[in-house]
Tab-separated table of C-alpha atoms and ligand atoms in Angstrom:
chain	number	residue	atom	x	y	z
A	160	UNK	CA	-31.411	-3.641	-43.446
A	161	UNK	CA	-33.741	-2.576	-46.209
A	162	UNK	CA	-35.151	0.559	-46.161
A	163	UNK	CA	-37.543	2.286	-48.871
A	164	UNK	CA	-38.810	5.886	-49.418
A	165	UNK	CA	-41.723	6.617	-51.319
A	166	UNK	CA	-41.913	10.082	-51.989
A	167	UNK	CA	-42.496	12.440	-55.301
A	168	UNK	CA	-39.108	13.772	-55.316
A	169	UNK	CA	-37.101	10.604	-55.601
A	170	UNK	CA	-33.757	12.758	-56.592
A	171	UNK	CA	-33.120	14.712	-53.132
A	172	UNK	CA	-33.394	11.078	-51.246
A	173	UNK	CA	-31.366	9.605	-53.655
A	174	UNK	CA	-28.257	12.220	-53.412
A	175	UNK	CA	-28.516	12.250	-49.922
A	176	UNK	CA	-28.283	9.059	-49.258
A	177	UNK	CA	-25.706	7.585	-51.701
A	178	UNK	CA	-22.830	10.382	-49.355
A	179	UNK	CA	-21.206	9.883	-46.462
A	180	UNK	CA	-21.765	7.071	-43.919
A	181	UNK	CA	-24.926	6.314	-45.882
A	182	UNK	CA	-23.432	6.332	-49.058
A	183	UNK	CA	-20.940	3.387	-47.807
A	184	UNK	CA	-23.316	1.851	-45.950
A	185	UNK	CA	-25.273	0.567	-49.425
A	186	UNK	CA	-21.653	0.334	-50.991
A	187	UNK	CA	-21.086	-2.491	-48.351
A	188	UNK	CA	-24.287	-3.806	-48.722
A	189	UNK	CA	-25.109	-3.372	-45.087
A	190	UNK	CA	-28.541	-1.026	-45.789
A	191	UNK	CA	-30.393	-1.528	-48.627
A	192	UNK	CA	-32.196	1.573	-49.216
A	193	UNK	CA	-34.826	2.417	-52.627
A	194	UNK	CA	-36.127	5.122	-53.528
A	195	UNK	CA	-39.331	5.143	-55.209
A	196	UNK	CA	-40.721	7.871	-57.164
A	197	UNK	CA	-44.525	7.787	-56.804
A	198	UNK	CA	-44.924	9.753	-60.280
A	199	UNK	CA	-43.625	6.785	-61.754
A	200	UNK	CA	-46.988	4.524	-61.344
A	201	UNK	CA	-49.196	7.666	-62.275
A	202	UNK	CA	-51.481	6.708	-64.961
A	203	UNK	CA	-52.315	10.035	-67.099
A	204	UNK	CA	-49.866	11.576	-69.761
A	205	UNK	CA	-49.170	14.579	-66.962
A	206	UNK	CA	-47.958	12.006	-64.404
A	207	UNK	CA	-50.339	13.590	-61.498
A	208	UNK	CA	-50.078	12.740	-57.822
A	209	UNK	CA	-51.617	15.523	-56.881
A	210	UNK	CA	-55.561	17.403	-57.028
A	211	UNK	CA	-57.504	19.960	-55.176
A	212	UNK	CA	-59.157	19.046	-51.694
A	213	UNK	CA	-62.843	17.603	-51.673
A	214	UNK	CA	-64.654	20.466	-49.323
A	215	UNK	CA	-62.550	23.202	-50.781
A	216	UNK	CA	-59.283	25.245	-49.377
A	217	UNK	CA	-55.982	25.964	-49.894
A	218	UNK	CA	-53.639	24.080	-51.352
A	219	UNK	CA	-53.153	20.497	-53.218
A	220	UNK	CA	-53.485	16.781	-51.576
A	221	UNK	CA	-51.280	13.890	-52.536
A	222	UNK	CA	-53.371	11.226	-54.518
A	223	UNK	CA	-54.332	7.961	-52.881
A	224	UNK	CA	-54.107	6.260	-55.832
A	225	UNK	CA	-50.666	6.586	-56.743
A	226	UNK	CA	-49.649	5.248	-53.135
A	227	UNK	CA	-51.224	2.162	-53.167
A	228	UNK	CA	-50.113	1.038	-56.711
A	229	UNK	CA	-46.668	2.192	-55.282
A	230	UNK	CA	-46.723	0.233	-52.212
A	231	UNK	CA	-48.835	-2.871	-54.163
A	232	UNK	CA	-45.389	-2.403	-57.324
A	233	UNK	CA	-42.850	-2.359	-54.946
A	234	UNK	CA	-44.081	-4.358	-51.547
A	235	UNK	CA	-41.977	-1.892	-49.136
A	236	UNK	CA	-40.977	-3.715	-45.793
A	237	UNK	CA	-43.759	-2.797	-42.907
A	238	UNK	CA	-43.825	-1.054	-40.377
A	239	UNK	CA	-44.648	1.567	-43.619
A	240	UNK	CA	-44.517	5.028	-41.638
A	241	UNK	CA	-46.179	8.519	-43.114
A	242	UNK	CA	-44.029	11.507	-42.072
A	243	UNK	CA	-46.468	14.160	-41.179
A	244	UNK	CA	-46.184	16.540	-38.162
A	245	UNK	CA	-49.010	14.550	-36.088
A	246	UNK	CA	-47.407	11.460	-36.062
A	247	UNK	CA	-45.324	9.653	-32.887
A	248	UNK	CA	-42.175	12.196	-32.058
A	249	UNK	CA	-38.940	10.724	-33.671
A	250	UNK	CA	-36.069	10.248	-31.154
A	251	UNK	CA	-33.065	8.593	-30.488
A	252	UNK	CA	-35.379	6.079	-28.649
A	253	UNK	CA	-37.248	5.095	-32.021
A	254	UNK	CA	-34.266	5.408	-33.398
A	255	UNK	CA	-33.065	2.048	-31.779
A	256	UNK	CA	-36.379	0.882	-32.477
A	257	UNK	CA	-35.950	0.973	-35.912
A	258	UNK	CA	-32.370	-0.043	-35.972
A	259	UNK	CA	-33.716	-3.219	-34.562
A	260	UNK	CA	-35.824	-4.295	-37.499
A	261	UNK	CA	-35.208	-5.950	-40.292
A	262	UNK	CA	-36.352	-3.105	-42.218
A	263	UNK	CA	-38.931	-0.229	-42.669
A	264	UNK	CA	-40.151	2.587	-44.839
A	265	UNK	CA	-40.926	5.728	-45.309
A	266	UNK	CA	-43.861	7.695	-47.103
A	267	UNK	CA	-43.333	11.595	-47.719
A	268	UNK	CA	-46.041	13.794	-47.826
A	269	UNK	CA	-46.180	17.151	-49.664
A	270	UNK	CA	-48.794	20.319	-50.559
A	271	UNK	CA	-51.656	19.685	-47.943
A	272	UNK	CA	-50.836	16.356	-47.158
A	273	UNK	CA	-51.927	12.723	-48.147
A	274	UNK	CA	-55.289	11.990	-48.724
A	275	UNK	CA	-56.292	10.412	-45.836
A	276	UNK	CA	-57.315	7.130	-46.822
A	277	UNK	CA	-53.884	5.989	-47.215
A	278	UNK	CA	-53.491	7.093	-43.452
A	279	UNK	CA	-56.409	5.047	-42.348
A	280	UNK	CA	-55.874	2.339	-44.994
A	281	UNK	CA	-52.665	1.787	-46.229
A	282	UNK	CA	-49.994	2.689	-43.575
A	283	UNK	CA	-48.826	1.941	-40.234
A	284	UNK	CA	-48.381	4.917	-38.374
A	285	UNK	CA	-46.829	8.205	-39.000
A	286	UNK	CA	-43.745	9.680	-37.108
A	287	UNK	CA	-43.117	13.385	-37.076
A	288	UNK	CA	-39.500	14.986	-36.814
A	289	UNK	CA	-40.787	18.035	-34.488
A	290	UNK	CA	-43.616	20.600	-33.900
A	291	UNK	CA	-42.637	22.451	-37.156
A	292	UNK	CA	-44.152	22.537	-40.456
A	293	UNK	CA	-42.157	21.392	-43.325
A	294	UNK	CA	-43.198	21.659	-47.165
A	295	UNK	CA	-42.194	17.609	-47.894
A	296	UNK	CA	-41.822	14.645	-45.697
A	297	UNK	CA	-38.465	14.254	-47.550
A	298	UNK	CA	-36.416	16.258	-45.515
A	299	UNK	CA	-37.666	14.800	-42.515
A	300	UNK	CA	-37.458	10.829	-43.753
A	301	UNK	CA	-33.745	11.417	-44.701
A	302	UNK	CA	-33.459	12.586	-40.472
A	303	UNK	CA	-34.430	8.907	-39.843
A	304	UNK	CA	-32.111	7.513	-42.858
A	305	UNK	CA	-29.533	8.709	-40.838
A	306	UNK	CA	-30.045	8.293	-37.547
A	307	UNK	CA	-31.408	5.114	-38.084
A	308	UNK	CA	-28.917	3.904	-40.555
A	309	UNK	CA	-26.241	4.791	-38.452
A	310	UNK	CA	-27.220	2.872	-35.748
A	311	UNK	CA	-27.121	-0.229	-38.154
A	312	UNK	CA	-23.825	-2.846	-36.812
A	313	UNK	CA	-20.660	-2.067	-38.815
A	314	UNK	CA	-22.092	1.292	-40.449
A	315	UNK	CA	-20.420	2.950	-38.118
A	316	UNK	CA	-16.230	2.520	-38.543
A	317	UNK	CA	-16.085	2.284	-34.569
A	318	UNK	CA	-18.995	-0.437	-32.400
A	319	UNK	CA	-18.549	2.245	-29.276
A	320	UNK	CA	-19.064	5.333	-30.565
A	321	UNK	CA	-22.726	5.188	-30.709
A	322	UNK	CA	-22.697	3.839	-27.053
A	323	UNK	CA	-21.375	6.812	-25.034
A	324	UNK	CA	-22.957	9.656	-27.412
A	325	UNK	CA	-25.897	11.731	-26.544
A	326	UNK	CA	-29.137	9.925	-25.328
A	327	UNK	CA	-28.058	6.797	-24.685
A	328	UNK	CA	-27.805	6.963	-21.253
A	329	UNK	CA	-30.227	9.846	-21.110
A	330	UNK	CA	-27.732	12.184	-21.248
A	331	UNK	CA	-25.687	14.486	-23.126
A	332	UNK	CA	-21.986	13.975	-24.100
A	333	UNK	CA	-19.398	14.983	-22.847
A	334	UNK	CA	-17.107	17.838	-24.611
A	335	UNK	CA	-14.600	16.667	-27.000
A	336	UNK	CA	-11.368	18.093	-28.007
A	337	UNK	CA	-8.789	17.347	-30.782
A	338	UNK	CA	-5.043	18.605	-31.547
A	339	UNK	CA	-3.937	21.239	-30.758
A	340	UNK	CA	-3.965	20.843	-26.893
A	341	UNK	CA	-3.566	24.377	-26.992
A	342	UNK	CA	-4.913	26.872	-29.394
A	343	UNK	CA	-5.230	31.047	-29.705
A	344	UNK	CA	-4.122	30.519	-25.643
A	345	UNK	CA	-7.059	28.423	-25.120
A	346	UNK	CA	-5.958	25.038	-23.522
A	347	UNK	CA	-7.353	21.815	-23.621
A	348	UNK	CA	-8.802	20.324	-20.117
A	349	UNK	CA	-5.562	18.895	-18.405
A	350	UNK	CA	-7.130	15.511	-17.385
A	351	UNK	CA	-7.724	14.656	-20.952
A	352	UNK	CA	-3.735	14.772	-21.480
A	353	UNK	CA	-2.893	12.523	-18.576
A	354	UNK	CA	-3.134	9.392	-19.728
A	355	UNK	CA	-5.466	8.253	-16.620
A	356	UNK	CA	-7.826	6.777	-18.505
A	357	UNK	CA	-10.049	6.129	-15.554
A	358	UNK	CA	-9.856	10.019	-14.314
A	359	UNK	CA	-10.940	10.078	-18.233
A	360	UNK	CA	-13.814	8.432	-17.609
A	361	UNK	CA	-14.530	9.458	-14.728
A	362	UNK	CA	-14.167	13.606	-15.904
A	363	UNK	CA	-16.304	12.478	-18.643
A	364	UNK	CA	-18.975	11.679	-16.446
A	365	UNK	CA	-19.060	14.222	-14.431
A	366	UNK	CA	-19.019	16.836	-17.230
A	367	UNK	CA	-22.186	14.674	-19.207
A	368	UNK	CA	-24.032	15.261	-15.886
A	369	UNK	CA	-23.115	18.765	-15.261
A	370	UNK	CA	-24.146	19.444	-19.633
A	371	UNK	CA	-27.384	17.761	-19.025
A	372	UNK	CA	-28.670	19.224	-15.601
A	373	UNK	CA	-27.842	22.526	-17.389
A	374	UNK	CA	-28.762	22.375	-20.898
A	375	UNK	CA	-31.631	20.156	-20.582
A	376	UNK	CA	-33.481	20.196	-17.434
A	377	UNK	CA	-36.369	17.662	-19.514
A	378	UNK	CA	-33.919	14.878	-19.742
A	379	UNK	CA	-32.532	15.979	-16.160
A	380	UNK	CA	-35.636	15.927	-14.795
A	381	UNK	CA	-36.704	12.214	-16.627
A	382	UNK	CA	-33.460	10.796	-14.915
A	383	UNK	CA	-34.187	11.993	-11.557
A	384	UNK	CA	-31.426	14.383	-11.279
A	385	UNK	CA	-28.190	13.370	-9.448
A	386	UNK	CA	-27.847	9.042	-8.509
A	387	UNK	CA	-26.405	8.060	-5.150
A	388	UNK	CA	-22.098	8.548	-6.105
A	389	UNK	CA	-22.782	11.227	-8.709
A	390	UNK	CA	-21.793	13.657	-6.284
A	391	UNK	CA	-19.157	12.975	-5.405
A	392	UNK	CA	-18.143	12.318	-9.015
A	393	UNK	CA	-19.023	16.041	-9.306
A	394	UNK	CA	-16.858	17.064	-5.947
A	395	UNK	CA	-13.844	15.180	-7.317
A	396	UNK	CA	-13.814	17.765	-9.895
A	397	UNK	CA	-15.017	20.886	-8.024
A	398	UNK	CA	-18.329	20.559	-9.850
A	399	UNK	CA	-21.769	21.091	-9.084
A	400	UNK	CA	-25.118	21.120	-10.695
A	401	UNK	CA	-28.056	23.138	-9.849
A	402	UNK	CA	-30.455	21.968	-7.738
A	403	UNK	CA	-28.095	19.450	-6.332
A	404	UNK	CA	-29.236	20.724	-3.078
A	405	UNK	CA	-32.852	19.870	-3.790
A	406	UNK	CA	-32.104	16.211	-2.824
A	407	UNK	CA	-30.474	15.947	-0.356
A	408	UNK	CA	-29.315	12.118	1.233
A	409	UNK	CA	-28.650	11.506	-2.251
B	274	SAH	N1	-51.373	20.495	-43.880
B	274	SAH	C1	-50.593	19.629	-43.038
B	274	SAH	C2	-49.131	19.847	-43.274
B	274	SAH	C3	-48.655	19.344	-44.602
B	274	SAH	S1	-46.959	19.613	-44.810
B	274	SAH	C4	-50.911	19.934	-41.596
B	274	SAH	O1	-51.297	21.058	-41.289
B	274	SAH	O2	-50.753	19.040	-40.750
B	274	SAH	C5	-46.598	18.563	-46.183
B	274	SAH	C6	-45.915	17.265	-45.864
B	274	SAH	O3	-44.677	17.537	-45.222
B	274	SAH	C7	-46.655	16.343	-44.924
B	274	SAH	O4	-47.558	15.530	-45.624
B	274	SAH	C8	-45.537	15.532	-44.303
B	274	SAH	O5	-45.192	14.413	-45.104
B	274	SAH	C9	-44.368	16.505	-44.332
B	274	SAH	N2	-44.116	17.112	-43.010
B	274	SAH	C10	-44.396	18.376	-42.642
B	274	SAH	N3	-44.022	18.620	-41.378
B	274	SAH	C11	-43.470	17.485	-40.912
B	274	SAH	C12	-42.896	17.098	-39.668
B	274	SAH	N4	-42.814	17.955	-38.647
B	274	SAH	N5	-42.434	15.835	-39.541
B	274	SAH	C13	-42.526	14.963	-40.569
B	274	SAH	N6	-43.052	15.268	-41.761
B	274	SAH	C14	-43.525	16.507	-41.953
């Protein structure tokens, strides 16, 4: 999967993503990511990419110019996405999306913005990482690096670890433990010592459930709150979740 970032400060892209799980990743030659710094195609001595907004204000925009000789240089794989805090919420969802292409990239922002013909002309959307401001879209295009890139097949040491993990089911994991089972007198849940792998599972479950109906009523409430069996799942365990009550026959 190739995957390029255009951005103005080509250096915090690049160190991120040559560590870790990323970092191996293009070692293996399973993503292909580039970084392109859009100073580089900049015309005058001073290398500029940015000037002062037409209509006055605060602040400096991001030169058009400079993006489209970028993106005409380097012929980025489309879908080209702008990060900028109006664009399409980035989730685990688009995530997949992604995953599941042969390849995207990314466009980072910074001052005021990007001059908005390359918004209307250039790229193909823009995806924002949350209702926050951030100073650079490069922060927020190495949060889709990763997620994304992790989701890429063999990236990941282990096929089933992004299965069971947060979101892809709508809900959250379940708790995880490691060695010692018991620490500072605090023990590790007995089940998870048995060796019953389908109480395991089963525990696992029930706990996911119990996380999500109490940590994050949205994605509770977008599942419909307990499925016919969950609870009894729950009972098995002596758990409950709130509301359970609230539909009752199920
Ligand atoms: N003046 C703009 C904000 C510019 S912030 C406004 O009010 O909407 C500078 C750059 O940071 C943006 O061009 C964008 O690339 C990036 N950025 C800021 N917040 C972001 C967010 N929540 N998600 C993705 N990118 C963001």
């Amino acid at each position: 999967m190739r995957i390029d970032v255009l951005t103005i400060f080509p250096e915090m892209v690049e160190g991120f993503a040559s560590a870790s799980l990323l970092g191996k990743g293009r070692r293996n030659g399973l993503l292909d990511v580039r970084v392109h710094d859009l100073r580089s195609v900049a015309a005058d001595p001073h290398r500029s990419v940015d000037d002062a907004p037409f209509g006055g204000g605060a602040g400096m925009v991001l030169m058009a110019e400079p993006i489209f000789a970028t993106v005409e240089a380097v012929d980025p794989p489309r879908p080209l996405l702008a990060l900028g805090p109006g664009g399409r919420r980035f989730d685990q969802a688009m995530a997949r999306e992604l995953a599941a292409t042969g390849g995207f990239s990314l466009l980072c922002g910074r001052y005021e913005g990007i001059d908005h013909r390359v918004h209307a002309n250039l790229v193909d959307g823009e995806v924002s990482i949350g209702d926050y401001v951030l100073a650079g879209g490069e922060v927020a295009a190495m949060v889709i690096l990763e997620a994304v890139g992790r989701l890429v097949p063999g990236v990941m040491g282990n096929v089933n670890s992004a299965e069971d993990e947060s979101f892809s089911d709508g809900l959250l994991e379940y708790p995880q433990y490691t060695r010692p089972a018991s620490l500072r007198g605090l023990a590790v849940p007995e089940v998870l010592l048995s060796g019953d792998h389908g109480r395991i599972a089963r525990w696992r479950r029930a706990q996911s459930l119990v996380r999500t109906a109490g940590d994050r009523p949205d994605l509770w409430q977008a599942r419909g709150g307990l499925l016919p069996g969950e609870e009894r799942l729950l009972a098995e365990f002596g758990l409950a979740v709130p509301g359970a009550a609230a539909h009752p026959g199920r």
